[in-house]
PDB file of C-alpha atoms in Angstrom:
ATOM      1  CA  MET A   1      39.444  29.068 -14.615  1.00  0.00           C
ATOM      2  CA  THR A   2      39.491  32.090 -16.856  1.00  0.00           C
ATOM      3  CA  GLU A   3      38.895  35.843 -15.142  1.00  0.00           C
ATOM      4  CA  ASP A   4      35.380  35.629 -16.118  1.00  0.00           C
ATOM      5  CA  SER A   5      34.553  32.627 -14.583  1.00  0.00           C
ATOM      6  CA  ASP A   6      36.342  33.352 -11.791  1.00  0.00           C
ATOM      7  CA  ARG A   7      34.106  36.450 -10.791  1.00  0.00           C
ATOM      8  CA  HIS A   8      31.300  34.521 -11.460  1.00  0.00           C
ATOM      9  CA  ALA A   9      32.555  31.915  -8.882  1.00  0.00           C
ATOM     10  CA  GLN A  10      32.972  34.366  -6.398  1.00  0.00           C
ATOM     11  CA  LYS A  11      29.759  36.876  -7.293  1.00  0.00           C
ATOM     12  CA  MET A  12      27.636  33.234  -6.660  1.00  0.00           C
ATOM     13  CA  ALA A  13      29.619  32.709  -3.426  1.00  0.00           C
ATOM     14  CA  LYS A  14      28.579  36.096  -2.121  1.00  0.00           C
ATOM     15  CA  LYS A  15      24.992  35.446  -3.089  1.00  0.00           C
ATOM     16  CA  LYS A  16      24.958  32.104  -1.609  1.00  0.00           C
ATOM     17  CA  ALA A  17      26.144  33.418   1.764  1.00  0.00           C
ATOM     18  CA  ALA A  18      23.747  35.974   1.434  1.00  0.00           C
ATOM     19  CA  ARG A  19      20.653  33.683   0.928  1.00  0.00           C
ATOM     20  CA  ASP A  20      21.605  31.113   3.515  1.00  0.00           C
ATOM     21  CA  LYS A  21      21.839  33.653   6.087  1.00  0.00           C
ATOM     22  CA  ILE A  22      18.280  34.640   5.278  1.00  0.00           C
ATOM     23  CA  MET A  23      17.099  31.148   4.944  1.00  0.00           C
ATOM     24  CA  ALA A  24      18.650  30.441   8.399  1.00  0.00           C
ATOM     25  CA  THR A  25      15.961  32.862   9.930  1.00  0.00           C
ATOM     26  CA  LYS A  26      13.170  31.332   8.118  1.00  0.00           C
ATOM     27  CA  THR A  27      12.334  28.468  10.692  1.00  0.00           C
ATOM     28  CA  GLY A  28       8.410  28.366  11.482  1.00  0.00           C
ATOM     29  CA  GLU A  29       5.609  26.335  10.023  1.00  0.00           C
ATOM     30  CA  LYS A  30       2.226  26.995   9.630  1.00  0.00           C
ATOM     31  CA  GLY A  31      -0.951  26.192   7.313  1.00  0.00           C
ATOM     32  CA  LEU A  32      -1.707  28.556   5.098  1.00  0.00           C
ATOM     33  CA  ILE A  33      -4.074  30.556   3.743  1.00  0.00           C
ATOM     34  CA  ILE A  34      -3.497  30.837  -0.317  1.00  0.00           C
ATOM     35  CA  VAL A  35      -5.388  32.719  -2.752  1.00  0.00           C
ATOM     36  CA  HIS A  36      -4.968  32.448  -6.728  1.00  0.00           C
ATOM     37  CA  THR A  37      -6.780  35.155  -8.262  1.00  0.00           C
ATOM     38  CA  GLY A  38      -6.497  37.539 -11.525  1.00  0.00           C
ATOM     39  CA  LYS A  39      -7.753  37.058 -15.184  1.00  0.00           C
ATOM     40  CA  GLY A  40      -4.865  35.126 -16.190  1.00  0.00           C
ATOM     41  CA  LYS A  41      -5.226  31.462 -16.818  1.00  0.00           C
ATOM     42  CA  GLY A  42      -4.015  29.135 -14.487  1.00  0.00           C
ATOM     43  CA  LYS A  43      -5.607  29.620 -10.809  1.00  0.00           C
ATOM     44  CA  SER A  44      -6.778  26.188 -10.461  1.00  0.00           C
ATOM     45  CA  THR A  45      -3.930  24.634 -12.666  1.00  0.00           C
ATOM     46  CA  ALA A  46      -1.593  25.805  -9.998  1.00  0.00           C
ATOM     47  CA  ALA A  47      -3.552  24.738  -7.162  1.00  0.00           C
ATOM     48  CA  PHE A  48      -4.115  21.533  -8.318  1.00  0.00           C
ATOM     49  CA  GLY A  49      -0.219  21.082  -8.522  1.00  0.00           C
ATOM     50  CA  MET A  50       0.141  21.553  -4.933  1.00  0.00           C
ATOM     51  CA  ILE A  51      -2.795  19.069  -4.334  1.00  0.00           C
ATOM     52  CA  PHE A  52      -0.871  16.479  -6.703  1.00  0.00           C
ATOM     53  CA  ARG A  53       2.268  17.578  -4.394  1.00  0.00           C
ATOM     54  CA  CYS A  54       0.518  16.957  -1.037  1.00  0.00           C
ATOM     55  CA  ILE A  55      -0.876  13.379  -2.973  1.00  0.00           C
ATOM     56  CA  ALA A  56       3.140  12.435  -3.666  1.00  0.00           C
ATOM     57  CA  HIS A  57       4.127  12.992   0.030  1.00  0.00           C
ATOM     58  CA  ASP A  58       0.902  10.706   1.176  1.00  0.00           C
ATOM     59  CA  MET A  59      -0.327  13.513   2.795  1.00  0.00           C
ATOM     60  CA  PRO A  60      -4.257  13.637   3.135  1.00  0.00           C
ATOM     61  CA  CYS A  61      -6.209  16.264   1.124  1.00  0.00           C
ATOM     62  CA  ALA A  62      -9.655  17.506  -0.032  1.00  0.00           C
ATOM     63  CA  VAL A  63     -11.079  19.480  -3.062  1.00  0.00           C
ATOM     64  CA  VAL A  64     -14.274  21.173  -2.998  1.00  0.00           C
ATOM     65  CA  GLN A  65     -15.191  22.794  -6.409  1.00  0.00           C
ATOM     66  CA  PHE A  66     -18.122  25.190  -5.857  1.00  0.00           C
ATOM     67  CA  ILE A  67     -18.846  26.569  -9.911  1.00  0.00           C
ATOM     68  CA  LYS A  68     -17.998  23.998 -12.193  1.00  0.00           C
ATOM     69  CA  GLY A  69     -20.548  21.538 -13.062  1.00  0.00           C
ATOM     70  CA  GLY A  70     -19.833  17.619 -13.508  1.00  0.00           C
ATOM     71  CA  MET A  71     -17.972  17.748 -17.011  1.00  0.00           C
ATOM     72  CA  SER A  72     -15.003  15.258 -16.681  1.00  0.00           C
ATOM     73  CA  THR A  73     -11.440  17.207 -15.875  1.00  0.00           C
ATOM     74  CA  GLY A  74      -8.121  15.331 -16.130  1.00  0.00           C
ATOM     75  CA  GLU A  75      -7.400  16.289 -12.533  1.00  0.00           C
ATOM     76  CA  ARG A  76     -10.808  14.587 -11.136  1.00  0.00           C
ATOM     77  CA  ASP A  77     -10.536  12.048 -13.146  1.00  0.00           C
ATOM     78  CA  LEU A  78      -6.778  11.024 -12.207  1.00  0.00           C
ATOM     79  CA  ILE A  79      -7.738  11.779  -8.634  1.00  0.00           C
ATOM     80  CA  LEU A  80     -11.138   9.715  -8.219  1.00  0.00           C
ATOM     81  CA  SER A  81      -9.890   6.672 -10.268  1.00  0.00           C
ATOM     82  CA  THR A  82      -6.318   6.845  -8.514  1.00  0.00           C
ATOM     83  CA  PHE A  83      -5.580   8.510  -5.764  1.00  0.00           C
ATOM     84  CA  ALA A  84      -9.273   8.815  -3.974  1.00  0.00           C
ATOM     85  CA  ASP A  85      -7.626   7.147  -0.741  1.00  0.00           C
ATOM     86  CA  LYS A  86      -5.520   9.984  -0.335  1.00  0.00           C
ATOM     87  CA  CYS A  87      -8.025  12.961  -2.040  1.00  0.00           C
ATOM     88  CA  GLN A  88     -11.475  13.376  -1.172  1.00  0.00           C
ATOM     89  CA  PHE A  89     -13.150  15.311  -3.950  1.00  0.00           C
ATOM     90  CA  HIS A  90     -16.155  16.934  -4.008  1.00  0.00           C
ATOM     91  CA  THR A  91     -18.146  18.760  -7.225  1.00  0.00           C
ATOM     92  CA  MET A  92     -20.658  20.837  -5.793  1.00  0.00           C
ATOM     93  CA  GLY A  93     -21.461  23.697  -8.573  1.00  0.00           C
ATOM     94  CA  GLU A  94     -23.628  23.001 -11.396  1.00  0.00           C
ATOM     95  CA  GLY A  95     -21.715  25.499 -13.911  1.00  0.00           C
ATOM     96  CA  PHE A  96     -21.503  28.786 -14.176  1.00  0.00           C
ATOM     97  CA  THR A  97     -24.027  31.301 -13.604  1.00  0.00           C
ATOM     98  CA  TRP A  98     -24.719  32.644 -16.758  1.00  0.00           C
ATOM     99  CA  GLU A  99     -25.236  28.405 -17.243  1.00  0.00           C
ATOM    100  CA  THR A 100     -27.666  28.065 -14.621  1.00  0.00           C
ATOM    101  CA  GLN A 101     -29.684  31.337 -15.042  1.00  0.00           C
ATOM    102  CA  ASP A 102     -30.953  30.555 -11.545  1.00  0.00           C
ATOM    103  CA  ARG A 103     -29.796  32.353  -8.642  1.00  0.00           C
ATOM    104  CA  ASP A 104     -31.672  30.613  -5.717  1.00  0.00           C
ATOM    105  CA  ARG A 105     -30.381  27.209  -7.204  1.00  0.00           C
ATOM    106  CA  ASP A 106     -27.132  28.856  -7.669  1.00  0.00           C
ATOM    107  CA  VAL A 107     -27.199  30.492  -3.772  1.00  0.00           C
ATOM    108  CA  GLU A 108     -28.023  26.751  -2.223  1.00  0.00           C
ATOM    109  CA  MET A 109     -25.707  24.852  -3.967  1.00  0.00           C
ATOM    110  CA  ALA A 110     -22.741  26.994  -3.036  1.00  0.00           C
ATOM    111  CA  GLN A 111     -24.122  27.087   0.877  1.00  0.00           C
ATOM    112  CA  ALA A 112     -23.597  23.289   0.327  1.00  0.00           C
ATOM    113  CA  ALA A 113     -20.134  23.638  -0.953  1.00  0.00           C
ATOM    114  CA  TRP A 114     -19.063  25.771   1.922  1.00  0.00           C
ATOM    115  CA  GLU A 115     -20.693  23.511   4.520  1.00  0.00           C
ATOM    116  CA  LYS A 116     -19.002  20.586   2.961  1.00  0.00           C
ATOM    117  CA  ALA A 117     -15.729  22.725   2.878  1.00  0.00           C
ATOM    118  CA  LYS A 118     -15.782  23.584   6.281  1.00  0.00           C
ATOM    119  CA  GLU A 119     -16.681  20.201   7.550  1.00  0.00           C
ATOM    120  CA  LEU A 120     -13.362  19.019   5.398  1.00  0.00           C
ATOM    121  CA  ILE A 121     -11.161  21.609   6.857  1.00  0.00           C
ATOM    122  CA  ARG A 122     -12.171  20.715  10.615  1.00  0.00           C
ATOM    123  CA  ASP A 123     -10.489  17.509  10.171  1.00  0.00           C
ATOM    124  CA  PRO A 124      -7.071  18.236  10.969  1.00  0.00           C
ATOM    125  CA  ALA A 125      -6.431  14.824   8.919  1.00  0.00           C
ATOM    126  CA  ASN A 126      -6.514  16.859   5.881  1.00  0.00           C
ATOM    127  CA  ARG A 127      -3.232  18.593   5.429  1.00  0.00           C
ATOM    128  CA  MET A 128      -4.550  20.902   2.280  1.00  0.00           C
ATOM    129  CA  VAL A 129      -8.406  21.569   1.652  1.00  0.00           C
ATOM    130  CA  LEU A 130      -8.520  23.523  -2.089  1.00  0.00           C
ATOM    131  CA  LEU A 131     -11.768  25.378  -2.567  1.00  0.00           C
ATOM    132  CA  ASP A 132     -11.873  26.069  -6.235  1.00  0.00           C
ATOM    133  CA  GLU A 133     -13.641  28.663  -7.649  1.00  0.00           C
ATOM    134  CA  ILE A 134     -14.760  29.882  -4.383  1.00  0.00           C
ATOM    135  CA  ASN A 135     -14.005  33.446  -5.239  1.00  0.00           C
ATOM    136  CA  ILE A 136     -16.894  33.382  -7.473  1.00  0.00           C
ATOM    137  CA  ALA A 137     -19.073  32.663  -5.180  1.00  0.00           C
ATOM    138  CA  LEU A 138     -17.775  35.255  -2.949  1.00  0.00           C
ATOM    139  CA  ARG A 139     -18.489  37.888  -5.969  1.00  0.00           C
ATOM    140  CA  TYR A 140     -22.102  37.345  -6.183  1.00  0.00           C
ATOM    141  CA  ASP A 141     -23.026  37.099  -2.467  1.00  0.00           C
ATOM    142  CA  TYR A 142     -23.851  33.235  -2.662  1.00  0.00           C
ATOM    143  CA  ILE A 143     -21.663  33.229   0.788  1.00  0.00           C
ATOM    144  CA  ASP A 144     -20.682  35.718   2.762  1.00  0.00           C
ATOM    145  CA  VAL A 145     -16.940  36.546   2.693  1.00  0.00           C
ATOM    146  CA  ALA A 146     -16.595  37.675   6.164  1.00  0.00           C
ATOM    147  CA  GLU A 147     -17.880  34.502   7.415  1.00  0.00           C
ATOM    148  CA  VAL A 148     -15.333  32.582   5.287  1.00  0.00           C
ATOM    149  CA  VAL A 149     -12.591  34.621   6.602  1.00  0.00           C
ATOM    150  CA  ARG A 150     -13.921  34.374  10.520  1.00  0.00           C
ATOM    151  CA  PHE A 151     -13.979  30.448   9.924  1.00  0.00           C
ATOM    152  CA  LEU A 152     -10.462  30.704   8.368  1.00  0.00           C
ATOM    153  CA  GLU A 153      -9.020  32.638  11.073  1.00  0.00           C
ATOM    154  CA  GLU A 154     -10.799  30.824  13.899  1.00  0.00           C
ATOM    155  CA  GLU A 155     -11.325  27.124  12.957  1.00  0.00           C
ATOM    156  CA  LYS A 156      -8.925  26.027  10.557  1.00  0.00           C
ATOM    157  CA  PRO A 157      -6.419  23.806  12.269  1.00  0.00           C
ATOM    158  CA  GLU A 158      -2.954  25.190  13.009  1.00  0.00           C
ATOM    159  CA  MET A 159      -1.368  22.929  10.059  1.00  0.00           C
ATOM    160  CA  THR A 160      -3.822  22.595   7.402  1.00  0.00           C
ATOM    161  CA  HIS A 161      -3.290  24.576   4.237  1.00  0.00           C
ATOM    162  CA  VAL A 162      -6.718  26.206   2.748  1.00  0.00           C
ATOM    163  CA  VAL A 163      -6.303  27.359  -1.210  1.00  0.00           C
ATOM    164  CA  LEU A 164      -8.611  29.519  -2.532  1.00  0.00           C
ATOM    165  CA  THR A 165      -9.187  29.892  -6.242  1.00  0.00           C
ATOM    166  CA  GLY A 166     -10.826  31.981  -8.827  1.00  0.00           C
ATOM    167  CA  ARG A 167     -11.297  35.731 -10.132  1.00  0.00           C
ATOM    168  CA  ASN A 168     -11.771  39.055  -8.192  1.00  0.00           C
ATOM    169  CA  ALA A 169     -10.914  37.911  -4.851  1.00  0.00           C
ATOM    170  CA  SER A 170     -12.453  40.553  -2.330  1.00  0.00           C
ATOM    171  CA  GLU A 171      -9.556  42.441  -0.527  1.00  0.00           C
ATOM    172  CA  THR A 172     -10.997  41.419   2.424  1.00  0.00           C
ATOM    173  CA  LEU A 173      -9.785  37.643   1.741  1.00  0.00           C
ATOM    174  CA  ILE A 174      -6.589  39.086   0.204  1.00  0.00           C
ATOM    175  CA  GLU A 175      -5.800  40.820   3.589  1.00  0.00           C
ATOM    176  CA  ALA A 176      -6.537  37.348   5.811  1.00  0.00           C
ATOM    177  CA  ALA A 177      -4.676  35.441   3.231  1.00  0.00           C
ATOM    178  CA  ASP A 178      -0.800  34.455   3.824  1.00  0.00           C
ATOM    179  CA  LEU A 179      -0.298  34.270   0.180  1.00  0.00           C
ATOM    180  CA  VAL A 180      -1.490  35.556  -2.797  1.00  0.00           C
ATOM    181  CA  THR A 181      -0.865  34.843  -6.151  1.00  0.00           C
ATOM    182  CA  GLU A 182      -2.700  36.857  -9.180  1.00  0.00           C
ATOM    183  CA  MET A 183      -2.518  35.385 -12.544  1.00  0.00           C
ATOM    184  CA  GLU A 184      -2.209  38.266 -15.180  1.00  0.00           C
ATOM    185  CA  LEU A 185      -3.778  37.605 -18.282  1.00  0.00           C
ATOM    186  CA  VAL A 186      -1.250  38.722 -21.157  1.00  0.00           C
ATOM    187  CA  LYS A 187      -2.250  36.345 -24.229  1.00  0.00           C
ATOM    188  CA  HIS A 188      -4.944  34.030 -24.630  1.00  0.00           C
ATOM    189  CA  PRO A 189      -5.660  31.855 -27.636  1.00  0.00           C
ATOM    190  CA  PHE A 190      -9.594  32.335 -26.741  1.00  0.00           C
ATOM    191  CA  ARG A 191      -9.188  35.892 -28.227  1.00  0.00           C
ATOM    192  CA  SER A 192      -8.239  34.120 -31.154  1.00  0.00           C
ATOM    193  CA  GLY A 193     -11.174  32.022 -31.860  1.00  0.00           C
ATOM    194  CA  ILE A 194      -9.459  28.864 -30.127  1.00  0.00           C
ATOM    195  CA  LYS A 195     -11.890  26.757 -27.910  1.00  0.00           C
ATOM    196  CA  ALA A 196     -10.588  25.515 -24.153  1.00  0.00           C
ATOM    197  CA  GLN A 197      -9.131  22.379 -24.954  1.00  0.00           C
ATOM    198  CA  ILE A 198      -8.234  19.254 -23.468  1.00  0.00           C
ATOM    199  CA  GLY A 199      -5.230  18.681 -21.808  1.00  0.00           C
ATOM    200  CA  VAL A 200      -4.777  22.271 -21.815  1.00  0.00           C
ATOM    201  CA  GLU A 201      -8.180  23.773 -20.015  1.00  0.00           C
ATOM    202  CA  PHE A 202      -9.541  20.402 -18.564  1.00  0.00           C
TER     203      PHE A 202
END
């Protein structure tokens, strides 16, 4: 072993010992409130990654889409065709608000989606429930954020994870969450005239 290799091995051994000591103190388990927000791409993508992990571990889960309409997406089509026995999937929105241009209808659909979400979260069999794009509905006051936070804090089963995605997550929700990730936009092809593409965006 060279001198550099020996120093590296000693350094990594110390790092591993320190890491093992920290990890030994992390013994708790609980259902998490998880928020994916920010202007960057990947909020729903990362959330669906966790849904697929649940499916792979044979853990029942569910998805409620608040804003996105009935267009075909890879994750929805795959879940409905192959994993419907493990993951319930409910697309409750009718498209983005600038497409529907009907606030009353948007509010009605968001409220219906929230009722479905509460039903799924209350069922302790569901280990994870994804509320896709709920932050958009909260931002436009289609749903009361205080009600959402109260429900999650008081009625969510102890071991159920709930993932809430969408831009502009409210500070109230962020404060209540256990895990918050903000996707930062660094560069996006849309700005160069590239449209949303299959396999990347849907």
